Short mmCIF file of C-alpha atoms in Angstrom, two decimals:
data_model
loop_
_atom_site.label_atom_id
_atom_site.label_comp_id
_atom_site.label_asym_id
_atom_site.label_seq_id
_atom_site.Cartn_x
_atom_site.Cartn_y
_atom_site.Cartn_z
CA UNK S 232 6.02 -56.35 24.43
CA UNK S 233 3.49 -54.26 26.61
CA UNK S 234 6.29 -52.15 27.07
CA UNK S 235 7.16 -51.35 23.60
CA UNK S 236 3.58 -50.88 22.91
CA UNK S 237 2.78 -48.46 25.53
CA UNK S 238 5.89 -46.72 25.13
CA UNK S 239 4.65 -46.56 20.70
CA UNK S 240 1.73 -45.41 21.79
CA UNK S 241 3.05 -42.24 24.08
CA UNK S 242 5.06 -41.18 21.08
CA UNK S 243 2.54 -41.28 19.16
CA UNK S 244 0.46 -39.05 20.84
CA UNK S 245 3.79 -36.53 21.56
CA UNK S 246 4.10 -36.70 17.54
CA UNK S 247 0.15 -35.71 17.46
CA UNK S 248 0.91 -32.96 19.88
CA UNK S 249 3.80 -31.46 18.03
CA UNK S 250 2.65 -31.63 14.81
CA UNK S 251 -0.70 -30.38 15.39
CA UNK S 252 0.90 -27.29 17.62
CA UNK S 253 3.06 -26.52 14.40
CA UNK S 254 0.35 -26.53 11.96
CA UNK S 255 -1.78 -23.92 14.24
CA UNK S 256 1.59 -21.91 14.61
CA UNK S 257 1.76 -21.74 10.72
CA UNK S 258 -1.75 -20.93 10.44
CA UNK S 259 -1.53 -18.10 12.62
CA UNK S 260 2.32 -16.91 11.76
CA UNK S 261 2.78 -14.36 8.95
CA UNK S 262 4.35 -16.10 6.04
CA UNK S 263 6.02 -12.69 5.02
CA UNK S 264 7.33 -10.69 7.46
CA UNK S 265 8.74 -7.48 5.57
CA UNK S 266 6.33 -4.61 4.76
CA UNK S 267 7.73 -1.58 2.30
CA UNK S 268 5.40 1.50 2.15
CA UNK S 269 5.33 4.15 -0.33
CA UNK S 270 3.49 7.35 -0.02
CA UNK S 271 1.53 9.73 -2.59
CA UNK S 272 2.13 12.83 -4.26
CA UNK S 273 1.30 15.01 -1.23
CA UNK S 274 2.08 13.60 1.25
CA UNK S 275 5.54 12.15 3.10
CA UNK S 276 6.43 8.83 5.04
CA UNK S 277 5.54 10.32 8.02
CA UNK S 278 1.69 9.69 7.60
CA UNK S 279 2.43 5.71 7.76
CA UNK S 280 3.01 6.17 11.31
CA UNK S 281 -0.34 4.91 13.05
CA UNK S 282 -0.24 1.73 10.51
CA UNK S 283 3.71 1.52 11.21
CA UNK S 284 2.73 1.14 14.97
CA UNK S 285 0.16 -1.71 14.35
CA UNK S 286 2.05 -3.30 11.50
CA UNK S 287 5.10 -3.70 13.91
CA UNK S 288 3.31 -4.74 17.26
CA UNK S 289 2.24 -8.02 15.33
CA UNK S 290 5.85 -8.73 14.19
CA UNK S 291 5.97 -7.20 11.14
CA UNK S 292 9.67 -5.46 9.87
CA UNK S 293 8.43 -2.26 8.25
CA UNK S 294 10.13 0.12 6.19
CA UNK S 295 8.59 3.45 4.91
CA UNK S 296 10.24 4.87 1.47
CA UNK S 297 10.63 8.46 1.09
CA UNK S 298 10.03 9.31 -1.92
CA UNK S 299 12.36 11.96 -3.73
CA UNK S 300 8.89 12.85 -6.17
CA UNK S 301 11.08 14.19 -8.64
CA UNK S 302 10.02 11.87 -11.71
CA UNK S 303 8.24 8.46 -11.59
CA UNK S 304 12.00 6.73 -11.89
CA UNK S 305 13.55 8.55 -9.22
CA UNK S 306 10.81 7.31 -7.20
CA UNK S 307 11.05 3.51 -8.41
CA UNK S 308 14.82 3.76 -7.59
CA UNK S 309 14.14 4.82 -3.77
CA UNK S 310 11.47 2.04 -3.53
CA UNK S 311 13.98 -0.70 -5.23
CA UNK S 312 16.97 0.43 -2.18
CA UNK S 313 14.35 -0.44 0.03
CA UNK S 314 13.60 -3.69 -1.40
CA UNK S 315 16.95 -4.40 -1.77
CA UNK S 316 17.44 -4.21 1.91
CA UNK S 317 15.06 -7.04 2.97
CA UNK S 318 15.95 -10.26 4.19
CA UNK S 319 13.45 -11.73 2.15
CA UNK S 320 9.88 -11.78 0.59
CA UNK S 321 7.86 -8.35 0.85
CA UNK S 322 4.36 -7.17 0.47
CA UNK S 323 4.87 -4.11 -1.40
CA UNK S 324 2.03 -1.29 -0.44
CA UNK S 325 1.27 2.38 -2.07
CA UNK S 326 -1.29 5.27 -1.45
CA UNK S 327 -2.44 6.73 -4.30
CA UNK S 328 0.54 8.40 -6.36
CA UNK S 329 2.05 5.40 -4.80
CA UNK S 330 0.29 2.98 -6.32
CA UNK S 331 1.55 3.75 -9.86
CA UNK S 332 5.12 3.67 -7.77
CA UNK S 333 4.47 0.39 -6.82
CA UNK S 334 3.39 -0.84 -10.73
CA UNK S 335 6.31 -0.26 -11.54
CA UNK S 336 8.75 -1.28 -8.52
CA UNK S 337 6.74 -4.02 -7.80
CA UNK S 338 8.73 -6.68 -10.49
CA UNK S 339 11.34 -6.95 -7.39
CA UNK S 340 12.41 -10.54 -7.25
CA UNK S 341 11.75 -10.02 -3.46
CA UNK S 342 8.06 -8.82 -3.97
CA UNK S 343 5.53 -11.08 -3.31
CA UNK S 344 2.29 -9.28 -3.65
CA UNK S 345 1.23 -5.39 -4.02
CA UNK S 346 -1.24 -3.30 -1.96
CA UNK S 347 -3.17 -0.44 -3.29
CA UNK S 348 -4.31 1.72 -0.73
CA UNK S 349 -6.54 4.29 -3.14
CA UNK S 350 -3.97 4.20 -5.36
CA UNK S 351 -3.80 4.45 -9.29
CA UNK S 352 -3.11 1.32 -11.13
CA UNK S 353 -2.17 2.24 -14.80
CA UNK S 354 -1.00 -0.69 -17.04
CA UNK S 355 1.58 -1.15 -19.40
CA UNK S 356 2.09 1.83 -21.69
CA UNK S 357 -0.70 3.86 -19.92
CA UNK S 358 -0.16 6.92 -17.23
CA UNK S 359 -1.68 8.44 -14.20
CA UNK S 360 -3.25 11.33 -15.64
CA UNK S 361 -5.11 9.18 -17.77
CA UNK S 362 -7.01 7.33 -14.96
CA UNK S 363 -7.68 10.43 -13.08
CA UNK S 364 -9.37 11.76 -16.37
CA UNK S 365 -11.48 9.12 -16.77
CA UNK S 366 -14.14 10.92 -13.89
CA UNK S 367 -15.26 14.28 -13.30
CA UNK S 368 -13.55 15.75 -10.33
CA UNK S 369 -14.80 16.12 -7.03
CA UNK S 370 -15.58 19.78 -6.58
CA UNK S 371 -13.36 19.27 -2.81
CA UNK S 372 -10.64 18.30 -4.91
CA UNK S 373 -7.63 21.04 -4.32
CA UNK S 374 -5.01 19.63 -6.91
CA UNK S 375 -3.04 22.81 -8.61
CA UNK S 376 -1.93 22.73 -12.24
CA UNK S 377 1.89 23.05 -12.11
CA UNK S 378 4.01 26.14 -11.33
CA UNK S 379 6.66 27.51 -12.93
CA UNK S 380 9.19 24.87 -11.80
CA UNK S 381 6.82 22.03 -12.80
CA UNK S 382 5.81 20.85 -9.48
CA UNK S 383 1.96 20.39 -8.50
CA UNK S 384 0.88 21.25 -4.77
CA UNK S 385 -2.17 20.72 -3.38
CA UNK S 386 -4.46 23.92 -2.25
CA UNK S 387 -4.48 24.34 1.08
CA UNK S 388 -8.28 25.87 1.08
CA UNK S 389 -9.00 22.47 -0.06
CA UNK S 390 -6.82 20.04 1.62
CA UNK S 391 -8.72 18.96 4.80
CA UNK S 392 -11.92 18.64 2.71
CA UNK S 393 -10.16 16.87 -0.47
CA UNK S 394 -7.64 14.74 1.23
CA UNK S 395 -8.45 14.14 4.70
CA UNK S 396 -11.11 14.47 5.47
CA UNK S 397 -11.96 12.25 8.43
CA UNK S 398 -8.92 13.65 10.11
CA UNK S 399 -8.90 16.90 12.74
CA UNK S 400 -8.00 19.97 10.91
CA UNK S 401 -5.02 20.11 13.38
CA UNK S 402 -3.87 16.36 11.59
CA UNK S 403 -5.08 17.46 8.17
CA UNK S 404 -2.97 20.87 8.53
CA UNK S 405 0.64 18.80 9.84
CA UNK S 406 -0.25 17.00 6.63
CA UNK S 407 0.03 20.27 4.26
CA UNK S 408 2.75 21.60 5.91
CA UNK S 409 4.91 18.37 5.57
CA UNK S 410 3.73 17.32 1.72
CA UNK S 411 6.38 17.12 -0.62
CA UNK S 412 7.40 18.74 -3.66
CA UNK S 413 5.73 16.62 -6.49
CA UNK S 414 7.08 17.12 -10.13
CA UNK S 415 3.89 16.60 -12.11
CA UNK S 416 5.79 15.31 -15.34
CA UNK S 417 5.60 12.08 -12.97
CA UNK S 418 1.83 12.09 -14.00
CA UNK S 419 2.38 11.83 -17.25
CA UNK S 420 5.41 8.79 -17.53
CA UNK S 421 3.70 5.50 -18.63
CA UNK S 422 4.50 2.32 -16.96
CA UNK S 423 6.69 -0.09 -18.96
CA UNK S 424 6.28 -3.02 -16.71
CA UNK S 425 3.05 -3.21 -14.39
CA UNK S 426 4.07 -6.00 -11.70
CA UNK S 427 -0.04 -6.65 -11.18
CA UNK S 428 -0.11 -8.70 -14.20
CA UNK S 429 2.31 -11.21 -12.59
CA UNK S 430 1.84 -10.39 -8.57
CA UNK S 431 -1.10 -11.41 -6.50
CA UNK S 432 -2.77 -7.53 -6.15
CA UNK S 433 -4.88 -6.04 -3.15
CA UNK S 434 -6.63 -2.73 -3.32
CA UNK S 435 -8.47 -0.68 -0.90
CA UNK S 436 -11.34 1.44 -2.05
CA UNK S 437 -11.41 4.60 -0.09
CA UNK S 438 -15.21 5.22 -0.21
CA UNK S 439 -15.38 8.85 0.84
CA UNK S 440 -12.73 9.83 -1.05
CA UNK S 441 -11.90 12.89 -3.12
CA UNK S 442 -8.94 13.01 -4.62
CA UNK S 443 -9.29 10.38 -6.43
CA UNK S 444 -12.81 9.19 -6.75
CA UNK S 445 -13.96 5.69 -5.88
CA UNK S 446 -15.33 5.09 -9.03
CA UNK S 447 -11.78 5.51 -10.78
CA UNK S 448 -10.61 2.67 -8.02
CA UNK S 449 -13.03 0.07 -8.58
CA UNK S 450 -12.52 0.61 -11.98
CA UNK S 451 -8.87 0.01 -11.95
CA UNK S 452 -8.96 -2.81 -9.50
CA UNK S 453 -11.74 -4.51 -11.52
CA UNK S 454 -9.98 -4.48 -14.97
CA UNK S 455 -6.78 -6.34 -13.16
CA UNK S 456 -8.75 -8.77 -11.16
CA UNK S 457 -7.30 -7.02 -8.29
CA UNK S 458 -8.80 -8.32 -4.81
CA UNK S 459 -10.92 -5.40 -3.79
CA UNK S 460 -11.80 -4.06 0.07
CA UNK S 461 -13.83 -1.47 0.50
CA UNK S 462 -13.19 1.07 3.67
CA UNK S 463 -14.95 3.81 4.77
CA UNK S 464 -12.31 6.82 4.74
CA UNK S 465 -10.55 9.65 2.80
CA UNK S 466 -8.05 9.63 0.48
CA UNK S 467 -5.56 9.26 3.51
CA UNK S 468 -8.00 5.84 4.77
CA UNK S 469 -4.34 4.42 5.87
CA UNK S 470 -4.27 7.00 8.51
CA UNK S 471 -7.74 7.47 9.34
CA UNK S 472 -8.66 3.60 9.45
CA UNK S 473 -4.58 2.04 10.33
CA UNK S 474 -6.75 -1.16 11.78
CA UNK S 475 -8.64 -1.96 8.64
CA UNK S 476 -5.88 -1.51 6.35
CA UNK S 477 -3.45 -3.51 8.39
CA UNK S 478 -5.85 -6.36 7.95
CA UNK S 479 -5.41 -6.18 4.69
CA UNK S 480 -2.02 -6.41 4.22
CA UNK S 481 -1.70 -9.21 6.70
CA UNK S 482 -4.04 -11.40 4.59
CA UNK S 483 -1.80 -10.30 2.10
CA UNK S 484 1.20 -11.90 3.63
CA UNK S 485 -0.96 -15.14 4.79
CA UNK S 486 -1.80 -16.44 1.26
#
């Protein structure tokens, strides 16, 4: 009978062991493990790297859309390939142009919550341009109107003071050379379906930022109860600040 007890008692504490081991593992452990990125208007996928690096290190599977930026569907449809590739949930995260990307590509079955890195948020029936109305712009702002082929570029007088920043001119200069060809009409296109109303939402407000003023953000992010963070940084804060966003988008994939 001592036997049996002792022996009860030894599992018992092997049980304790285990089981409390396993509880601190899923504590710790991302409960999502696939991250989709999709970049802005002016910009192109290779900006994500810094954040790719960190994202990655902590076991993270990352994949960085390119978008085509010839019209707000076109852009959806590259972002729902690279859903479809996932093994399984994803946190879904845009920058700026992005984030109305995301609105819309974010009703993927395999999406489990969206991040808005200063990124527009219409809702349904509404468009960009609207939001970026809805405050003066700031006089470092360098978007163009559209050319004679449609597509908006930003000024490249402007573009280390109005986008980035808090980067080296050397950085902010890479980044004009390598934006992409952005069809405005994609401004314009309203949202049909805006996947914040049904997905937990995350936004970053970029607090120095001039392309699209942080006043427009926490506006946005207020009106759909998103979960705001506030960073000091440009309007490219993902590659300025990689650290602080990534801890964003892991609490995303913790709740």
């Amino acid at each position: 009978m001592k036997t049996i007890k002792s022996y009860l008692a030894f599992a018992a504490i092997i049980f304790s062991l285990v089981f409390t081991t396993a509880n601190v593992n899923a504590q710790t452990a991302p409960q999502i493990k696939n991250v989709v990125l999709v970049h802005g208007a002016f910009a192109d996928g290779s900006g994500w790297k810094g954040l790719y690096q960190i994202l990655t290190k902590k076991g993270y599977n990352v994949t960085i859309v390119q978008n085509p930026l010839s019209s707000l569907e076109d852009d959806v449809k590259a972002t729902n390939l690279a859903l479809d590739k996932q093994d399984g949930p994803t946190i879904l995260v845009g920058h700026s142009w992005g984030g109305t990307v995301i609105t819309e590509a974010g009703n993927h079955p395999k999406v489990a919550a969206v991040v808005y890195v200063a990124a527009l948020q219409p809702d349904n029936g509404e468009n960009s341009i609207q939001w970026l109305q809805t405050a003066p712009p700031a006089p470092e702002n360098g978007v163009l109107p559209p050319d004679d082929k449609g597509i908006a570029y930003y000024d490249k007088a402007k573009f280390h003071a109005g986008f980035a920043g808090d980067l080296s001119k050397e950085d902010a200069d890479f980044m004009f050379a390598s934006q992409g060809a952005f069809h405005a009409q994609g401004f314009g296109t309203p949202i049909t379906k805006a996947a914040w109303r049904t997905k937990p939402s995350y936004g970053i407000v970029a607090t120095e930022d001039k392309s699209i003023v942080p006043s427009i953000q926490h506006a946005m992010y207020k009106r759909s109860n998103t979960k705001i963070t506030e960073i000091k940084g440009s309007h490219v804060v993902f590659i300025s600040q990689p650290a602080k966003v990534a801890d964003v988008i892991i609490a995303a994939s913790k709740k």
